[in-house]
Short mmCIF file of C-alpha atoms and ligand atoms in Angstrom, two decimals:
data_model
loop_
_atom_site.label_atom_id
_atom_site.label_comp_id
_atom_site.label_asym_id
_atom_site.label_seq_id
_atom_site.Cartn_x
_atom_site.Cartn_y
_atom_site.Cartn_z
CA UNK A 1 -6.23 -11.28 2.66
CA UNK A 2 -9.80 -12.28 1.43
CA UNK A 3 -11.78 -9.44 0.67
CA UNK A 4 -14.74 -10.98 3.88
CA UNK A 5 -12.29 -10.31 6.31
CA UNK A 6 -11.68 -6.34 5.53
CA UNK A 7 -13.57 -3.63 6.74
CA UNK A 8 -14.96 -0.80 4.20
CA UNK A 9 -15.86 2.49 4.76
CA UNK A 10 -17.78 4.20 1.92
CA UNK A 11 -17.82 7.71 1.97
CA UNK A 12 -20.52 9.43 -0.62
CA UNK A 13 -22.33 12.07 -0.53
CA UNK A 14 -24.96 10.64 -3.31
CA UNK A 15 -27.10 8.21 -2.08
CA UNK A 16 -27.92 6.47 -5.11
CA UNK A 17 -23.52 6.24 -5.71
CA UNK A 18 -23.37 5.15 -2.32
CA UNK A 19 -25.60 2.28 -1.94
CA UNK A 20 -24.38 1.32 -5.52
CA UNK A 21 -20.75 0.97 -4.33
CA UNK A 22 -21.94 -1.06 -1.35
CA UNK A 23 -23.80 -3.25 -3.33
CA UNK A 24 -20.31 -3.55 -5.56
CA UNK A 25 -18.24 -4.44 -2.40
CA UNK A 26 -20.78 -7.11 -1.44
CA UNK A 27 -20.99 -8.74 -4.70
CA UNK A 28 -16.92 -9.20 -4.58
CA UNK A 29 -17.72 -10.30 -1.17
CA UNK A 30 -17.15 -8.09 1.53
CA UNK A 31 -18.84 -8.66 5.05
CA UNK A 32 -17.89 -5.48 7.11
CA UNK A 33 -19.27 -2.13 5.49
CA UNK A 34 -19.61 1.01 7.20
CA UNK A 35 -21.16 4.47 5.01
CA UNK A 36 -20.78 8.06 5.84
CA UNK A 37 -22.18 10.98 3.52
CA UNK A 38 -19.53 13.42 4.16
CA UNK A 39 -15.73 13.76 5.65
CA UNK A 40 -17.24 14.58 9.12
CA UNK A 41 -19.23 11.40 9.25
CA UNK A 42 -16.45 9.11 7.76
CA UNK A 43 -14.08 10.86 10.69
CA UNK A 44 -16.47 9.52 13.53
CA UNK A 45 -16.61 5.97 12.04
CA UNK A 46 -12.69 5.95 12.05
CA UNK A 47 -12.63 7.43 15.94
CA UNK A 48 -15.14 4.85 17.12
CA UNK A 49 -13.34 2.55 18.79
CA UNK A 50 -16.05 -0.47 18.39
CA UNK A 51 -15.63 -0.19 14.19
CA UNK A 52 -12.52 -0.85 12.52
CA UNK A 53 -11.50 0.20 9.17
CA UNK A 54 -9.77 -1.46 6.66
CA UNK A 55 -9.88 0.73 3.56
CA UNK A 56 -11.42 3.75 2.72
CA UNK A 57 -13.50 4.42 -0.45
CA UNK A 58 -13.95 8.27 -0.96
CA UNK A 59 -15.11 10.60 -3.16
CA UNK A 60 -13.69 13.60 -3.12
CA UNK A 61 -15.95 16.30 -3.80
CA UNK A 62 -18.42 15.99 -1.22
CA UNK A 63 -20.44 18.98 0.85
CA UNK A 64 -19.38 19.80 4.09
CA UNK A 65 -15.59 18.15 5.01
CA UNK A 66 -14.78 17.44 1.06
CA UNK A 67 -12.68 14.25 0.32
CA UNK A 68 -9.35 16.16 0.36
CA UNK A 69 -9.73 17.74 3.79
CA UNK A 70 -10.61 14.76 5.10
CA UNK A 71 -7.70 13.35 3.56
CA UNK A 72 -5.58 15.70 5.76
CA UNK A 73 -7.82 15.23 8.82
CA UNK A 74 -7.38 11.01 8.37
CA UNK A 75 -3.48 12.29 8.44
CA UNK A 76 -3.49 13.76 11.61
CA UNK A 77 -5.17 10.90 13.46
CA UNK A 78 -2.28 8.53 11.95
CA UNK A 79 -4.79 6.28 11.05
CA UNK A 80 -3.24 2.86 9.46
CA UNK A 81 -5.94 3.10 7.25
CA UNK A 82 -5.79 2.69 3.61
CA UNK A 83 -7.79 4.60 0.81
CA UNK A 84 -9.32 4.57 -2.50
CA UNK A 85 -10.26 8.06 -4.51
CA UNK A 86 -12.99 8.03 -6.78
CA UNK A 87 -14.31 11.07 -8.13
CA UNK A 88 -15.59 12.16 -12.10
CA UNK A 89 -12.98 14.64 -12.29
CA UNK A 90 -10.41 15.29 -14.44
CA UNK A 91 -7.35 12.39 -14.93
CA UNK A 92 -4.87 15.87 -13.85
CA UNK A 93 -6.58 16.73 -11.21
CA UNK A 94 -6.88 13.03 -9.65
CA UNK A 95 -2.93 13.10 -9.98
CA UNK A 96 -1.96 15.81 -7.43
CA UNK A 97 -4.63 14.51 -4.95
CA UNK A 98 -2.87 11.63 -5.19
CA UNK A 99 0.67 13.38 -4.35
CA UNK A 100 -1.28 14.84 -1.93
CA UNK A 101 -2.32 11.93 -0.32
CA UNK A 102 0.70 10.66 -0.33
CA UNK A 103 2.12 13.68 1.18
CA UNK A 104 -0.22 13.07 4.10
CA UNK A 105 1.39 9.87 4.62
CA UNK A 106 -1.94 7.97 3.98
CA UNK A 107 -1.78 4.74 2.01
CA UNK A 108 -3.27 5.54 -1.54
CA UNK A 109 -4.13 2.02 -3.27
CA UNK A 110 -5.07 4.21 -6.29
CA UNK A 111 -7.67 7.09 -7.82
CA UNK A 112 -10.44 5.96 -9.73
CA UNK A 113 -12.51 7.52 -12.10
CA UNK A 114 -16.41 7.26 -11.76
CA UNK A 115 -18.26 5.16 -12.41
CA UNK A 116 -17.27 2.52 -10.01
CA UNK A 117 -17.23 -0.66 -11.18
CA UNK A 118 -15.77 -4.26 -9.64
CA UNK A 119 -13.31 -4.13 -12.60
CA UNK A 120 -11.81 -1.25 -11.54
CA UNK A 121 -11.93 -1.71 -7.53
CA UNK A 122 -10.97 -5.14 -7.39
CA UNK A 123 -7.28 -4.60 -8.45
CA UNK A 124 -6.77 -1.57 -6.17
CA UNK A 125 -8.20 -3.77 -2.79
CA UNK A 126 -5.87 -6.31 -3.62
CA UNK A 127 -3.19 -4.09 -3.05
CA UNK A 128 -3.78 -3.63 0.69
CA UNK A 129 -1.81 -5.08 2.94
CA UNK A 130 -2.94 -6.86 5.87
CA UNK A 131 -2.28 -5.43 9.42
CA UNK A 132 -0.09 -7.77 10.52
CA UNK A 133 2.35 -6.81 7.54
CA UNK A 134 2.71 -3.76 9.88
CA UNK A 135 3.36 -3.02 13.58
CA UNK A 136 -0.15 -3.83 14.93
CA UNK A 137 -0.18 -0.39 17.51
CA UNK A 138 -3.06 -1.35 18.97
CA UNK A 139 -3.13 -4.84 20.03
CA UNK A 140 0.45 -4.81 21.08
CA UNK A 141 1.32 -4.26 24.85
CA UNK A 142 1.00 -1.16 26.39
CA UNK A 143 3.58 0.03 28.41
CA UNK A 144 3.90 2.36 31.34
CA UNK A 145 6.68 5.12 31.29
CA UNK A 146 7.97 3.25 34.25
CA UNK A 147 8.45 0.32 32.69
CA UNK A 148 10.25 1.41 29.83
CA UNK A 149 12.23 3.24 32.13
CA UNK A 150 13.09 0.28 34.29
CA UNK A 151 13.62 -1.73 31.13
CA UNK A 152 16.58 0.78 30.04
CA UNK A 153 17.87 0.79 33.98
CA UNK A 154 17.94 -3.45 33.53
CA UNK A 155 20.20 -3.07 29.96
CA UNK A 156 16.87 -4.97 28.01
CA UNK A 157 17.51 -2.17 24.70
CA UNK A 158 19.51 -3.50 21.87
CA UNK A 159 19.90 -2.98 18.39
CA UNK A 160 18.70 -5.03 15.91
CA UNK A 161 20.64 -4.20 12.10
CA UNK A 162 18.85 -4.07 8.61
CA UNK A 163 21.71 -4.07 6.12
CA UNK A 164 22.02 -1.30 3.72
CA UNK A 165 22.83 -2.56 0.03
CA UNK A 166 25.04 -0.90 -2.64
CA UNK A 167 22.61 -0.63 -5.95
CA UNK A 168 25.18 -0.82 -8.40
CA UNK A 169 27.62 -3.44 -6.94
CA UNK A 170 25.96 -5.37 -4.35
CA UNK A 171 27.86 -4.49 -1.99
CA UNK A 172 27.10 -4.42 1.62
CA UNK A 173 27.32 -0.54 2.89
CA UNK A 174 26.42 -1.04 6.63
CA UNK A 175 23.74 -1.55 8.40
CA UNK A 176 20.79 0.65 10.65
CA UNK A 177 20.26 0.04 14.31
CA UNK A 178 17.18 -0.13 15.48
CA UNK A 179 16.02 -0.19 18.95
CA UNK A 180 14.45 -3.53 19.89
CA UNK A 181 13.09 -4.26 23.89
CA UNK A 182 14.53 -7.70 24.73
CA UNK A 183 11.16 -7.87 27.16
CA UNK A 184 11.25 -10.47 29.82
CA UNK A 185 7.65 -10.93 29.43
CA UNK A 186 6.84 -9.84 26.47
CA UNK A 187 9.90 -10.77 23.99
CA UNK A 188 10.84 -8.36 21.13
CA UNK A 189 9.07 -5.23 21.53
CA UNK A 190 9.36 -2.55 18.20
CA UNK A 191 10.15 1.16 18.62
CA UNK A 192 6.43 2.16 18.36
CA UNK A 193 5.83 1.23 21.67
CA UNK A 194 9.08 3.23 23.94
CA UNK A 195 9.94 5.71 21.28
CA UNK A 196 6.70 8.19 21.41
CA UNK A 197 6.69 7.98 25.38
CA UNK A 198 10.18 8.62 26.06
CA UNK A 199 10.50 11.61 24.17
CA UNK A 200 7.30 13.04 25.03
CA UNK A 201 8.82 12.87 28.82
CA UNK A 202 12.15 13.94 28.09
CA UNK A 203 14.35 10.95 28.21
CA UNK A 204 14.92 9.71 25.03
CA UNK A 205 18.64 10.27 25.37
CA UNK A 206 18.39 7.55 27.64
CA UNK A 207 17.79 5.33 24.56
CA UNK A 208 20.00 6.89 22.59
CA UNK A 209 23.23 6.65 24.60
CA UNK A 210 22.66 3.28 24.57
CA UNK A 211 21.91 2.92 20.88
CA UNK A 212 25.03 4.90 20.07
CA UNK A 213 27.17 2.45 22.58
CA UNK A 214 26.05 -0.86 21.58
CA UNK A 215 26.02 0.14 17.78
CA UNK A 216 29.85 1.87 17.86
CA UNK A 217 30.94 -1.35 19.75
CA UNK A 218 29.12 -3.59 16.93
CA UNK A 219 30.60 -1.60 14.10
CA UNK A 220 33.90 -1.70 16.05
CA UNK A 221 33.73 -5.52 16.08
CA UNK A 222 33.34 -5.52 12.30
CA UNK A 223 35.97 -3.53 11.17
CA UNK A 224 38.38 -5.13 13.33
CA UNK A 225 37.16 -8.45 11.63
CA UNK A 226 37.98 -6.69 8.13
CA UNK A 227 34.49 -5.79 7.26
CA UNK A 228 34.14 -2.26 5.85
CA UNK A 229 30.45 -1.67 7.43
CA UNK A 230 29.22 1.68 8.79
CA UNK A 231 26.23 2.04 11.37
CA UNK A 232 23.33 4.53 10.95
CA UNK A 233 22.07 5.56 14.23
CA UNK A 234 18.62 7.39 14.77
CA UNK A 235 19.33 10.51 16.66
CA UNK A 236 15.84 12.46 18.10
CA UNK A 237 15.41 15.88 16.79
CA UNK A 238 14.42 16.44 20.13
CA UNK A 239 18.10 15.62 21.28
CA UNK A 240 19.37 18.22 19.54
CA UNK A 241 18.85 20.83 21.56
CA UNK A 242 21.35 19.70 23.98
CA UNK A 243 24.81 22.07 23.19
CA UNK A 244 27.08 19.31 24.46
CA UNK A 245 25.84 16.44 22.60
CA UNK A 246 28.12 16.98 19.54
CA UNK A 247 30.90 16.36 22.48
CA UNK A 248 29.47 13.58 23.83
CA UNK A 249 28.93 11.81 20.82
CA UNK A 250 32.38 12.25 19.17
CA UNK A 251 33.63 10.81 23.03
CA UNK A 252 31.78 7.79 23.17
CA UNK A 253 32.66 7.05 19.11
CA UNK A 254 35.88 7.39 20.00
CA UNK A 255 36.06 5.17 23.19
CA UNK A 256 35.08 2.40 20.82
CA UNK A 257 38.18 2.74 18.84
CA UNK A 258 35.65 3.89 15.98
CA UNK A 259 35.93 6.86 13.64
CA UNK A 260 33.15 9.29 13.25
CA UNK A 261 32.90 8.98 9.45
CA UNK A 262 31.88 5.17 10.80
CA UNK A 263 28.78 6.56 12.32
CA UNK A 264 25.59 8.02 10.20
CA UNK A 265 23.24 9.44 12.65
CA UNK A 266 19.97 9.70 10.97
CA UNK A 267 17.63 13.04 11.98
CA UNK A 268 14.50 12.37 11.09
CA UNK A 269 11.68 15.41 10.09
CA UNK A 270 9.06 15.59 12.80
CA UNK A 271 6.61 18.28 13.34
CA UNK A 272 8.28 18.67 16.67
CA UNK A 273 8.64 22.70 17.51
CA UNK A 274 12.60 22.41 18.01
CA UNK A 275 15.23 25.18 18.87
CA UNK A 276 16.42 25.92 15.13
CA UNK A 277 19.68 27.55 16.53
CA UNK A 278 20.66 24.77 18.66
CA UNK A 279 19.89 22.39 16.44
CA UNK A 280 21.95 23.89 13.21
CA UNK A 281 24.93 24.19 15.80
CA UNK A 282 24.77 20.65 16.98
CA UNK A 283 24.17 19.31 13.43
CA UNK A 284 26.99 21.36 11.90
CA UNK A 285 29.35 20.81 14.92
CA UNK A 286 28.79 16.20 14.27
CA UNK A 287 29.43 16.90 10.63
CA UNK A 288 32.46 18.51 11.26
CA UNK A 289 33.70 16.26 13.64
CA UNK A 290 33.35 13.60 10.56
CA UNK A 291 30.15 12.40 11.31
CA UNK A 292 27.58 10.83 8.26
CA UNK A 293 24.29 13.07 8.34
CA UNK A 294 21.37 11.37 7.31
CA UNK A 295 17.76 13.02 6.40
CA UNK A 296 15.49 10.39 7.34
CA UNK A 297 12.27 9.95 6.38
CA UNK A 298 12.78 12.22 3.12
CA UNK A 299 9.68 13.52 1.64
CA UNK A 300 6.92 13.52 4.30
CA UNK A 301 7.28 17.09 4.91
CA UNK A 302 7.91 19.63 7.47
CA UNK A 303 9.40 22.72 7.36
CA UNK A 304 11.51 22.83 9.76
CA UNK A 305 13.93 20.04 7.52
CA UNK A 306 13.78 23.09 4.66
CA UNK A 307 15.72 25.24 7.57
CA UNK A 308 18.06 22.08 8.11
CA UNK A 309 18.68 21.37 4.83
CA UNK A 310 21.53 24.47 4.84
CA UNK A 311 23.94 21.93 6.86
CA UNK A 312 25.80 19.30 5.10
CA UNK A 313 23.82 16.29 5.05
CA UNK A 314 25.28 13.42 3.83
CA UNK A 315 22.77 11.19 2.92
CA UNK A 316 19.51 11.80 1.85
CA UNK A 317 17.01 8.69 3.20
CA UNK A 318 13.42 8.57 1.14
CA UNK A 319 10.55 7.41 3.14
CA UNK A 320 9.37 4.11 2.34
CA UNK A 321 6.15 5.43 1.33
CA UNK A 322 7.40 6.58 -1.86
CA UNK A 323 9.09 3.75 -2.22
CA UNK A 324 7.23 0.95 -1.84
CA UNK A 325 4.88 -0.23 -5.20
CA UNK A 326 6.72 3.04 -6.88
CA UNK A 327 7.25 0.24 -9.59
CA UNK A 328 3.57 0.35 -9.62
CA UNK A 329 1.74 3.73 -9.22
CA UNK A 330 3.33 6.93 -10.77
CA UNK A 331 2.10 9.16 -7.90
CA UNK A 332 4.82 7.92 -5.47
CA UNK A 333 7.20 7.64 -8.20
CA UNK A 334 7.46 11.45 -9.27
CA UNK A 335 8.20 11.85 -5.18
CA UNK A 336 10.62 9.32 -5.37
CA UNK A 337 12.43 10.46 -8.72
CA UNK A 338 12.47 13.91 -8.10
CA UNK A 339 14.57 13.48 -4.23
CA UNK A 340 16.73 10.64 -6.10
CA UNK A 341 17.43 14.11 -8.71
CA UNK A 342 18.01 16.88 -5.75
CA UNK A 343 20.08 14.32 -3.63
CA UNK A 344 22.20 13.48 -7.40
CA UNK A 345 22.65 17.31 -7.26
CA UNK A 346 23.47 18.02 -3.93
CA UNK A 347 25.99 14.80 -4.61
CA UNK A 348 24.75 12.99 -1.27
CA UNK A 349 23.88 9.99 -0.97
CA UNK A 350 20.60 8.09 -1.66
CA UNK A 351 19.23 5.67 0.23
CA UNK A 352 15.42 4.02 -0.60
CA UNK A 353 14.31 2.69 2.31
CA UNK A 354 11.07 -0.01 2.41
CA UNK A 355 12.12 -1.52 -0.78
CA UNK A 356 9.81 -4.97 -0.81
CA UNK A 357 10.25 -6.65 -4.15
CA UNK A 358 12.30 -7.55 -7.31
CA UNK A 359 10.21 -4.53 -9.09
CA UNK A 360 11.32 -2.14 -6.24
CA UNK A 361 14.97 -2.78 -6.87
CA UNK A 362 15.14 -2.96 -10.69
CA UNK A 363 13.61 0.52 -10.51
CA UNK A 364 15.66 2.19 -7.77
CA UNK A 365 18.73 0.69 -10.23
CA UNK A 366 17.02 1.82 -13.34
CA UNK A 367 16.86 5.90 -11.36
CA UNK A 368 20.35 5.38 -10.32
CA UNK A 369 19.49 5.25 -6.47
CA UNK A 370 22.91 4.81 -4.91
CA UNK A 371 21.53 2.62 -1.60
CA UNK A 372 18.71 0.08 -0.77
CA UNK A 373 17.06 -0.88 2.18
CA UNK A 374 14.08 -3.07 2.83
CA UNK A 375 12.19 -6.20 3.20
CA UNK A 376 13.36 -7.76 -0.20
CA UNK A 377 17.08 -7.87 0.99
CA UNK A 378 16.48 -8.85 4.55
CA UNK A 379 14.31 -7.84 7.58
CA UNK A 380 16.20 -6.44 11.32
CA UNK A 381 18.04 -9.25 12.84
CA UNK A 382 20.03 -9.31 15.84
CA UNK A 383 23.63 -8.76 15.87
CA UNK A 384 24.76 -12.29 16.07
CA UNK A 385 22.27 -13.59 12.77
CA UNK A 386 23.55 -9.98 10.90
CA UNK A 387 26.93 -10.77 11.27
CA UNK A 388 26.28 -14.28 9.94
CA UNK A 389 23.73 -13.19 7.05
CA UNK A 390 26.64 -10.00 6.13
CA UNK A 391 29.35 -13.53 5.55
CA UNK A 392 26.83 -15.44 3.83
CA UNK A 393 25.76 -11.83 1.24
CA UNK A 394 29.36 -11.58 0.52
CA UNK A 395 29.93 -15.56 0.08
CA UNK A 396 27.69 -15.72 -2.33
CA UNK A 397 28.60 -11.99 -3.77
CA UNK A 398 32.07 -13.84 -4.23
CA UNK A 399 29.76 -17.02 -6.53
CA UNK A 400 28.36 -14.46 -8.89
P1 LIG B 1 12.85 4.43 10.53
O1 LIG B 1 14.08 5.09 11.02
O2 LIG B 1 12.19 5.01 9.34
O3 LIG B 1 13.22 2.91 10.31
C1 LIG B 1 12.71 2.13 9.26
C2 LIG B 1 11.55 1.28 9.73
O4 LIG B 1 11.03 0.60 8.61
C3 LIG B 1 11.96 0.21 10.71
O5 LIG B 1 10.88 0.00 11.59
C4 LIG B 1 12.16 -1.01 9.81
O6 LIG B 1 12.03 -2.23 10.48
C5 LIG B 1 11.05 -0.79 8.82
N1 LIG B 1 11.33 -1.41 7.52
C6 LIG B 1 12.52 -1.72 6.98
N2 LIG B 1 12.39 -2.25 5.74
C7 LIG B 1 11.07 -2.29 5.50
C8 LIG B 1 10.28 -2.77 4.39
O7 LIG B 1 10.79 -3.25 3.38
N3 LIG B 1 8.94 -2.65 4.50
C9 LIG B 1 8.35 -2.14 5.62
N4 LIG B 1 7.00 -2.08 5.64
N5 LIG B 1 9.05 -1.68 6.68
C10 LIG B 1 10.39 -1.76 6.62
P2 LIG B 1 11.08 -0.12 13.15
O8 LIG B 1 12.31 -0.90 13.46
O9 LIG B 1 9.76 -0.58 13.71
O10 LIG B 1 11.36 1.37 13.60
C11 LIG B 1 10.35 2.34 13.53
C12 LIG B 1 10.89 3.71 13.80
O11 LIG B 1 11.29 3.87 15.15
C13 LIG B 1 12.12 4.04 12.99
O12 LIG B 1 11.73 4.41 11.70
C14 LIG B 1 12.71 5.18 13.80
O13 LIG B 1 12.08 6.40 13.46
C15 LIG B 1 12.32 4.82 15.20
N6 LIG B 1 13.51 4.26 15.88
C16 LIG B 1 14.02 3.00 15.84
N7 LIG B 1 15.11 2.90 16.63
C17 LIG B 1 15.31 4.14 17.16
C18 LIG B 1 16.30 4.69 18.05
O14 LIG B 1 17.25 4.03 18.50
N8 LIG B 1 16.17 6.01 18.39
C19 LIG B 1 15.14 6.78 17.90
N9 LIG B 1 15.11 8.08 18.27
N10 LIG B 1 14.23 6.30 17.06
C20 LIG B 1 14.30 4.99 16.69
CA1 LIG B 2 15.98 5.64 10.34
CA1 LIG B 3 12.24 6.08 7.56
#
């Protein structure tokens, strides 16, 4: 994306740094530059809805709300924003802030050292990627509850499959459902927009009844058509409080002439307050049944996954965030190296999700990472175009 079309927001304390840095950013030719002199200020630019933000430039050791607790604020809001550090401290230092960052889940395009020059910024803004690259939250529809509701009641839910690729041989493992909205009005709708709303009301095992159906009858289909594929469903952690859903599970697995060691139900880590007890039991009672246990989302950090680690988890899913441009910066790659270790010594498997490029997947081989997922081997399709791509993989598996 040129650089005219991006929105900056400086944040610097120094006046003199500041207006240098804008003067920097308008020389490479940026358009849209906001400036704050402290976290507080850089928070309201980023909750006024008439400004957007692109990327961030902050120092980090600034009076009032310093650069790392509004780091953690800028988490909170979810903000797709992305940031650059700059700050004269030490190289050390810079690195956990970084992990930090990370940690946060806010897109770090790198830590810079002052003085700020266009040398060192130009490479880092270059490595932003465009909205559109990502769910765009806040032009997409809106939906009511009611509508979503009515679209489950008129069978418009469906998953779409991203395949999941075997590092060291190729081979395809299975695939993820995702929940897509075949919208009548609207066409495909992403999770985003029915996921949040449903289980802030209660009903997302709506969704996930029919997740589970659709995606044990798929899985079904493929195995009777000889192709050894499981099917990672994404089970709520908010539908694990609910004693009989072990029960029900293992039922409607089994109605579809499908074994449980088919199905990988992925949990992911939320900051959701959940009923611990409950939850162990139901997790415990699927993965004796046979079920796959996936951690999803592995490395963005709540407690509550520490207390759910105890149970036999299967698989052990990193978040994308350390994933992606890992090739690249070494912040996300000690994250991503150090879960590929524990889930090596907890033998589970490991499975990189978000994996973009060639570099991506040379490294994830290079660290041994049993399972890819991501961009670079093929995006969600529907069921009809995965079956079709999964015969085409393995035709030309079969060349090479
Ligand atoms: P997730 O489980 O972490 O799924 C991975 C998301 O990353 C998917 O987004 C997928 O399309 C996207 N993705 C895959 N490869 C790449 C890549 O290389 N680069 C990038 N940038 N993204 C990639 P999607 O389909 O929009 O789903 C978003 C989230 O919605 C999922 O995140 C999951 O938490 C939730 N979700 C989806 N389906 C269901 C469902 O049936 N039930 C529940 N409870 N949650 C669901
Ligand atoms: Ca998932
Ligand atoms: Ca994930």
């Amino acid at each position: 994306m040129p650089i005219a079309g991006l929105a900056f927001l400086v944040a610097e304390d120094h006046e003199t740094q500041r207006s240098i840095l804008v003067r920097i950013l308008k020389d490479l030719g940026a358009k849209h530059i906001h400036e704050a002199s402290d976290g507080h200020g850089a928070l309201s630019v980023i909750a006024d809805p008439t400004r957007s933000v692109d990327i961030v430039i902050s120092d980090l050791d600034m009076p009032g709300m310093d650069g790392m607790q509004f780091i953690r604020e800028l988490g909170k809001v979810g903000a797709r924003i992305s940031i650059i550090l700059a700050s004269a401290l030490e190289r050390k230092l810079l690195g956990s802030v970084a992990l930090m960052t990370e940690a946060y889940g806010i897109r770090l395009l790198g830590v810079i050292e002052k003085p700020l020059t266009p040398d060192k910024l130009m490479p880092l803004i270059v490595l932003h990627q465009p909205a559109q690259a990502q769910p765009d939250r806040l032009t997409s529809p809106r939906f009511t509850l009611q509508e979503i509701v009515a679209g489950l009641h008129n069978d418009e839910f469906e998953p779409f499959l991203q395949p999941k690729i075997a590092l060291a041989t190729g081979q395809v493992k299975g695939a993820e459902a995702l929940a897509r909205w075949r919208n009548p009005r609207h066409g495909i709708v992403a999770p985003y927009a029915f996921i949040k709303p449903l289980e802030d009301n209660g009903l997302i095992d709506e969704l996930t009844w029919v997740m589970l159906r659709k995606a044990a009858a798929l899985c079904s289909g493929w195995r009777a058509a000889g192709m050894d594929m499981t099917v990672s469903v994404n089970l709520s952690l908010k539908s694990l409080g609910d004693l009989h859903l072990a029960d029900l599970v293992t039922e409607q697995v089994r109605s579809q002439n499908l074994e449980p060691r088919h199905i990988i139900l992925e949990v992911t880590e939320s900051a959701a307050t959940i009923d611990i007890g409950e939850t162990l039991e139901n997790l415990a009672r699927l993965r004796m049944k046979g079920f796959g246990l996936s951690i999803d989302d592995y490395g963005t950090g709540y407690s509550s996954m520490q207390q759910l680690m105890r149970i036999a988890f299967t698989e052990l899913k990193i978040d994308q965030s350390f994933v992606m441009n890992a090739a690249k910066e070494s912040s996300g790659r000690i994250i991503l190296e150090s879960s590929l270790d524990m889930a090596h010594k907890l033998n589970i498997t490991s499975v990189a999700e978000g994996v973009e490029t060639q570099a991506d997947w040379d490294l994830l081989r290079r660290l041994g990472c049993d399972v890819a997922q991501g961009y670079f081997i093929a995006r969600p399709m529907g069921h009809a175009a995965y079956h079709e791509w999964v015969l085409n993989w393995n035709r030309l598996a079969s060349l090479s």
